[in-house]
PDB file of C-alpha atoms in Angstrom:
ATOM      1  CA  MET A   1       0.026  -0.072  -0.111  1.00 83.00           C
ATOM      2  CA  ASP A   2       1.480   3.259  -1.134  1.00 87.00           C
ATOM      3  CA  ALA A   3       1.415   6.919   0.639  1.00 89.00           C
ATOM      4  CA  THR A   4      -1.781   7.740  -1.309  1.00 90.00           C
ATOM      5  CA  GLU A   5      -3.759   4.717  -0.388  1.00 92.00           C
ATOM      6  CA  ARG A   6      -2.602   5.139   2.984  1.00 93.00           C
ATOM      7  CA  TRP A   7      -3.621   8.794   3.111  1.00 93.00           C
ATOM      8  CA  ARG A   8      -7.254   8.039   1.829  1.00 94.00           C
ATOM      9  CA  VAL A   9      -7.780   5.666   4.787  1.00 94.00           C
ATOM     10  CA  LEU A  10      -6.310   8.073   7.303  1.00 94.00           C
ATOM     11  CA  ARG A  11      -7.886  11.375   5.794  1.00 94.00           C
ATOM     12  CA  LEU A  12     -10.933  10.201   7.238  1.00 94.00           C
ATOM     13  CA  HIS A  13      -9.525  10.428  10.805  1.00 93.00           C
ATOM     14  CA  VAL A  14      -7.552  13.507  10.220  1.00 93.00           C
ATOM     15  CA  GLU A  15     -10.244  15.569   8.511  1.00 93.00           C
ATOM     16  CA  ASP A  16     -13.370  14.006   9.080  1.00 93.00           C
ATOM     17  CA  GLN A  17     -12.515  13.031  12.955  1.00 93.00           C
ATOM     18  CA  ILE A  18     -13.582   9.567  12.586  1.00 94.00           C
ATOM     19  CA  PRO A  19     -12.056   7.486  15.631  1.00 95.00           C
ATOM     20  CA  LEU A  20      -9.051   5.082  14.603  1.00 95.00           C
ATOM     21  CA  ALA A  21     -11.246   2.061  15.991  1.00 95.00           C
ATOM     22  CA  VAL A  22     -13.924   2.829  14.033  1.00 95.00           C
ATOM     23  CA  LEU A  23     -11.824   3.070  10.657  1.00 94.00           C
ATOM     24  CA  ALA A  24     -10.041  -0.134  11.894  1.00 95.00           C
ATOM     25  CA  ARG A  25     -13.600  -2.069  11.827  1.00 95.00           C
ATOM     26  CA  GLU A  26     -14.892  -0.608   8.723  1.00 94.00           C
ATOM     27  CA  THR A  27     -11.450  -1.015   6.785  1.00 93.00           C
ATOM     28  CA  GLY A  28     -10.009  -4.413   8.346  1.00 94.00           C
ATOM     29  CA  ILE A  29      -6.857  -2.623   8.727  1.00 95.00           C
ATOM     30  CA  ALA A  30      -5.481  -3.272  12.301  1.00 95.00           C
ATOM     31  CA  ALA A  31      -5.891  -0.246  14.675  1.00 95.00           C
ATOM     32  CA  ARG A  32      -2.137  -0.303  15.657  1.00 96.00           C
ATOM     33  CA  THR A  33      -1.397   0.034  12.011  1.00 95.00           C
ATOM     34  CA  LEU A  34      -3.513   3.040  11.749  1.00 95.00           C
ATOM     35  CA  GLN A  35      -2.053   4.491  14.769  1.00 96.00           C
ATOM     36  CA  ARG A  36       1.430   3.902  13.596  1.00 94.00           C
ATOM     37  CA  TRP A  37       0.472   5.481  10.003  1.00 94.00           C
ATOM     38  CA  ASN A  38      -1.352   8.434  12.067  1.00 95.00           C
ATOM     39  CA  GLN A  39       1.943   9.064  13.942  1.00 95.00           C
ATOM     40  CA  LEU A  40       4.075   8.987  10.613  1.00 93.00           C
ATOM     41  CA  TYR A  41       1.699  11.655   9.089  1.00 93.00           C
ATOM     42  CA  ARG A  42       2.006  13.791  12.144  1.00 93.00           C
ATOM     43  CA  VAL A  43       5.861  13.813  11.787  1.00 93.00           C
ATOM     44  CA  GLY A  44       6.202  13.771   8.104  1.00 91.00           C
ATOM     45  CA  GLY A  45       2.969  14.560   6.583  1.00 91.00           C
ATOM     46  CA  VAL A  46       1.640  12.596   3.641  1.00 91.00           C
ATOM     47  CA  SER A  47       5.005  11.676   2.391  1.00 89.00           C
ATOM     48  CA  GLY A  48       5.763  10.190   5.841  1.00 90.00           C
ATOM     49  CA  LEU A  49       3.236   7.426   4.878  1.00 91.00           C
ATOM     50  CA  ASP A  50       5.648   6.209   2.045  1.00 91.00           C
ATOM     51  CA  PRO A  51       6.633   2.807   2.809  1.00 88.00           C
ATOM     52  CA  HIS A  52      10.327   2.209   3.898  1.00 83.00           C
ATOM     53  CA  PRO A  53      12.226  -0.683   3.451  1.00 85.00           C
ATOM     54  CA  ARG A  54      13.789  -2.179   6.548  1.00 81.00           C
ATOM     55  CA  ALA A  55      17.299  -0.873   7.231  1.00 83.00           C
ATOM     56  CA  ASP A  56      18.492  -4.681   8.126  1.00 80.00           C
ATOM     57  CA  ARG A  57      16.717  -6.241   5.050  1.00 81.00           C
ATOM     58  CA  GLY A  58      18.648  -9.166   3.835  1.00 77.00           C
ATOM     59  CA  VAL A  59      21.038  -9.283   6.785  1.00 80.00           C
ATOM     60  CA  ARG A  60      20.967 -12.609   9.054  1.00 81.00           C
ATOM     61  CA  ARG A  61      20.722 -11.582  12.622  1.00 87.00           C
ATOM     62  CA  THR A  62      21.630 -15.000  14.054  1.00 92.00           C
ATOM     63  CA  ALA A  63      24.911 -15.376  15.372  1.00 93.00           C
ATOM     64  CA  PRO A  64      27.809 -16.686  12.995  1.00 94.00           C
ATOM     65  CA  GLU A  65      28.711 -19.542  15.298  1.00 95.00           C
ATOM     66  CA  THR A  66      25.037 -21.007  15.584  1.00 96.00           C
ATOM     67  CA  VAL A  67      25.052 -20.752  11.867  1.00 95.00           C
ATOM     68  CA  ALA A  68      28.526 -22.453  11.417  1.00 95.00           C
ATOM     69  CA  PHE A  69      27.117 -25.200  13.782  1.00 96.00           C
ATOM     70  CA  ILE A  70      23.828 -25.758  11.908  1.00 96.00           C
ATOM     71  CA  GLU A  71      25.750 -25.908   8.529  1.00 95.00           C
ATOM     72  CA  ARG A  72      28.293 -28.259   9.904  1.00 95.00           C
ATOM     73  CA  LEU A  73      25.271 -30.416  11.066  1.00 95.00           C
ATOM     74  CA  ALA A  74      23.350 -30.383   8.043  1.00 94.00           C
ATOM     75  CA  LEU A  75      26.433 -31.579   5.997  1.00 94.00           C
ATOM     76  CA  THR A  76      27.009 -34.498   8.089  1.00 92.00           C
ATOM     77  CA  ARG A  77      26.142 -38.380   6.909  1.00 88.00           C
ATOM     78  CA  PRO A  78      23.434 -39.451   7.469  1.00 89.00           C
ATOM     79  CA  ARG A  79      21.817 -36.068   7.263  1.00 89.00           C
ATOM     80  CA  PRO A  80      19.576 -35.373  10.413  1.00 93.00           C
ATOM     81  CA  ALA A  81      16.068 -34.142  10.197  1.00 95.00           C
ATOM     82  CA  LEU A  82      15.480 -30.538  10.361  1.00 96.00           C
ATOM     83  CA  ALA A  83      13.519 -30.829  13.720  1.00 97.00           C
ATOM     84  CA  THR A  84      16.917 -32.742  14.961  1.00 96.00           C
ATOM     85  CA  LEU A  85      19.083 -29.844  13.649  1.00 96.00           C
ATOM     86  CA  HIS A  86      16.707 -27.284  15.145  1.00 97.00           C
ATOM     87  CA  ARG A  87      16.944 -29.284  18.665  1.00 97.00           C
ATOM     88  CA  LEU A  88      20.575 -29.613  18.503  1.00 96.00           C
ATOM     89  CA  ALA A  89      20.797 -25.883  17.229  1.00 97.00           C
ATOM     90  CA  VAL A  90      18.781 -24.571  20.361  1.00 97.00           C
ATOM     91  CA  ALA A  91      20.985 -26.685  22.788  1.00 97.00           C
ATOM     92  CA  ASP A  92      24.107 -25.577  21.455  1.00 96.00           C
ATOM     93  CA  ALA A  93      22.875 -21.697  21.575  1.00 96.00           C
ATOM     94  CA  GLN A  94      22.008 -22.082  25.196  1.00 96.00           C
ATOM     95  CA  ARG A  95      24.948 -23.613  26.253  1.00 96.00           C
ATOM     96  CA  GLN A  96      27.168 -20.771  24.526  1.00 95.00           C
ATOM     97  CA  GLU A  97      24.493 -18.214  25.861  1.00 96.00           C
ATOM     98  CA  LEU A  98      23.655 -17.279  22.417  1.00 95.00           C
ATOM     99  CA  PRO A  99      19.794 -16.486  21.078  1.00 95.00           C
ATOM    100  CA  ALA A 100      18.298 -19.541  20.350  1.00 95.00           C
ATOM    101  CA  PRO A 101      17.333 -19.913  16.368  1.00 96.00           C
ATOM    102  CA  SER A 102      13.679 -20.604  15.093  1.00 95.00           C
ATOM    103  CA  TYR A 103      12.634 -23.619  13.350  1.00 97.00           C
ATOM    104  CA  ALA A 104      12.118 -21.478  10.482  1.00 95.00           C
ATOM    105  CA  THR A 105      15.604 -20.037  10.792  1.00 95.00           C
ATOM    106  CA  VAL A 106      17.272 -23.412  10.743  1.00 96.00           C
ATOM    107  CA  ARG A 107      15.440 -24.275   7.618  1.00 97.00           C
ATOM    108  CA  GLN A 108      16.513 -21.254   6.045  1.00 95.00           C
ATOM    109  CA  ILE A 109      20.213 -21.889   6.799  1.00 96.00           C
ATOM    110  CA  VAL A 110      20.027 -25.464   5.247  1.00 96.00           C
ATOM    111  CA  GLY A 111      18.257 -24.484   2.185  1.00 94.00           C
ATOM    112  CA  ALA A 112      20.829 -21.760   1.647  1.00 93.00           C
ATOM    113  CA  LEU A 113      23.477 -24.210   1.517  1.00 94.00           C
ATOM    114  CA  ASP A 114      25.101 -24.811  -2.089  1.00 93.00           C
ATOM    115  CA  PRO A 115      23.287 -27.785  -3.464  1.00 92.00           C
ATOM    116  CA  ALA A 116      26.696 -29.171  -4.917  1.00 91.00           C
ATOM    117  CA  LEU A 117      28.638 -28.736  -1.601  1.00 91.00           C
ATOM    118  CA  VAL A 118      25.598 -30.711   0.157  1.00 90.00           C
ATOM    119  CA  THR A 119      26.015 -33.372  -2.906  1.00 89.00           C
ATOM    120  CA  LEU A 120      29.431 -33.775  -2.188  1.00 89.00           C
ATOM    121  CA  ALA A 121      29.283 -33.930   1.715  1.00 88.00           C
ATOM    122  CA  LEU A 122      26.257 -36.481   1.520  1.00 85.00           C
ATOM    123  CA  GLU A 123      27.050 -38.780  -1.493  1.00 85.00           C
ATOM    124  CA  GLY A 124      30.956 -38.523  -0.935  1.00 77.00           C
ATOM    125  CA  GLY A 125      31.796 -37.578  -4.685  1.00 61.00           C
ATOM    126  CA  GLN A 126      30.238 -40.767  -5.945  1.00 61.00           C
ATOM    127  CA  VAL A 127      29.383 -40.969  -9.889  1.00 56.00           C
ATOM    128  CA  PRO A 128      26.916 -42.689 -11.606  1.00 58.00           C
ATOM    129  CA  GLY A 129      28.191 -46.579 -12.069  1.00 58.00           C
ATOM    130  CA  GLY A 130      29.765 -46.809  -8.591  1.00 56.00           C
ATOM    131  CA  GLY A 131      32.955 -45.238  -9.063  1.00 55.00           C
ATOM    132  CA  VAL A 132      34.400 -42.617  -7.263  1.00 54.00           C
ATOM    133  CA  ALA A 133      34.971 -39.092  -9.050  1.00 53.00           C
ATOM    134  CA  VAL A 134      38.589 -38.256  -9.160  1.00 52.00           C
ATOM    135  CA  SER A 135      39.178 -34.912 -11.080  1.00 51.00           C
ATOM    136  CA  PHE A 136      42.664 -33.660 -11.938  1.00 49.00           C
ATOM    137  CA  GLY A 137      41.486 -31.606 -14.617  1.00 50.00           C
ATOM    138  CA  LEU A 138      41.735 -34.369 -17.050  1.00 47.00           C
ATOM    139  CA  GLY A 139      38.522 -36.033 -16.715  1.00 50.00           C
ATOM    140  CA  VAL A 140      36.457 -38.487 -14.625  1.00 50.00           C
ATOM    141  CA  ARG A 141      38.444 -42.027 -13.685  1.00 50.00           C
ATOM    142  CA  ARG A 142      36.303 -44.993 -12.468  1.00 50.00           C
TER     143      ARG A 142
END
């Protein structure tokens, strides 16, 4: 929702003195959201209603030690289930007095692993036909 759409809704409160609680019921927008928009309007006018991207967008806030622990476990053979990875990561984070990662965070970390690295770690360099891949820039020997 851009600034003009937000202003169309908020204008009813600012100019017509309709209470925010009534606007929330009629528009289906949460009362807390309308309060935040009203505060943004008071500080910056209609241009203050423009949505701003988060400053920490795309930055992982999980401790690097926890991320490394999860990645190391995810690359072990046999690969543990995500629920097991989560339980172990929470226990390790508590032991180190770090914030515990959520299940979704563990899933995102595991999902972000390079597929080639995962294949190499879990299948051990196996090539079709049962041989082991040995690469010296000359090809694959079986």
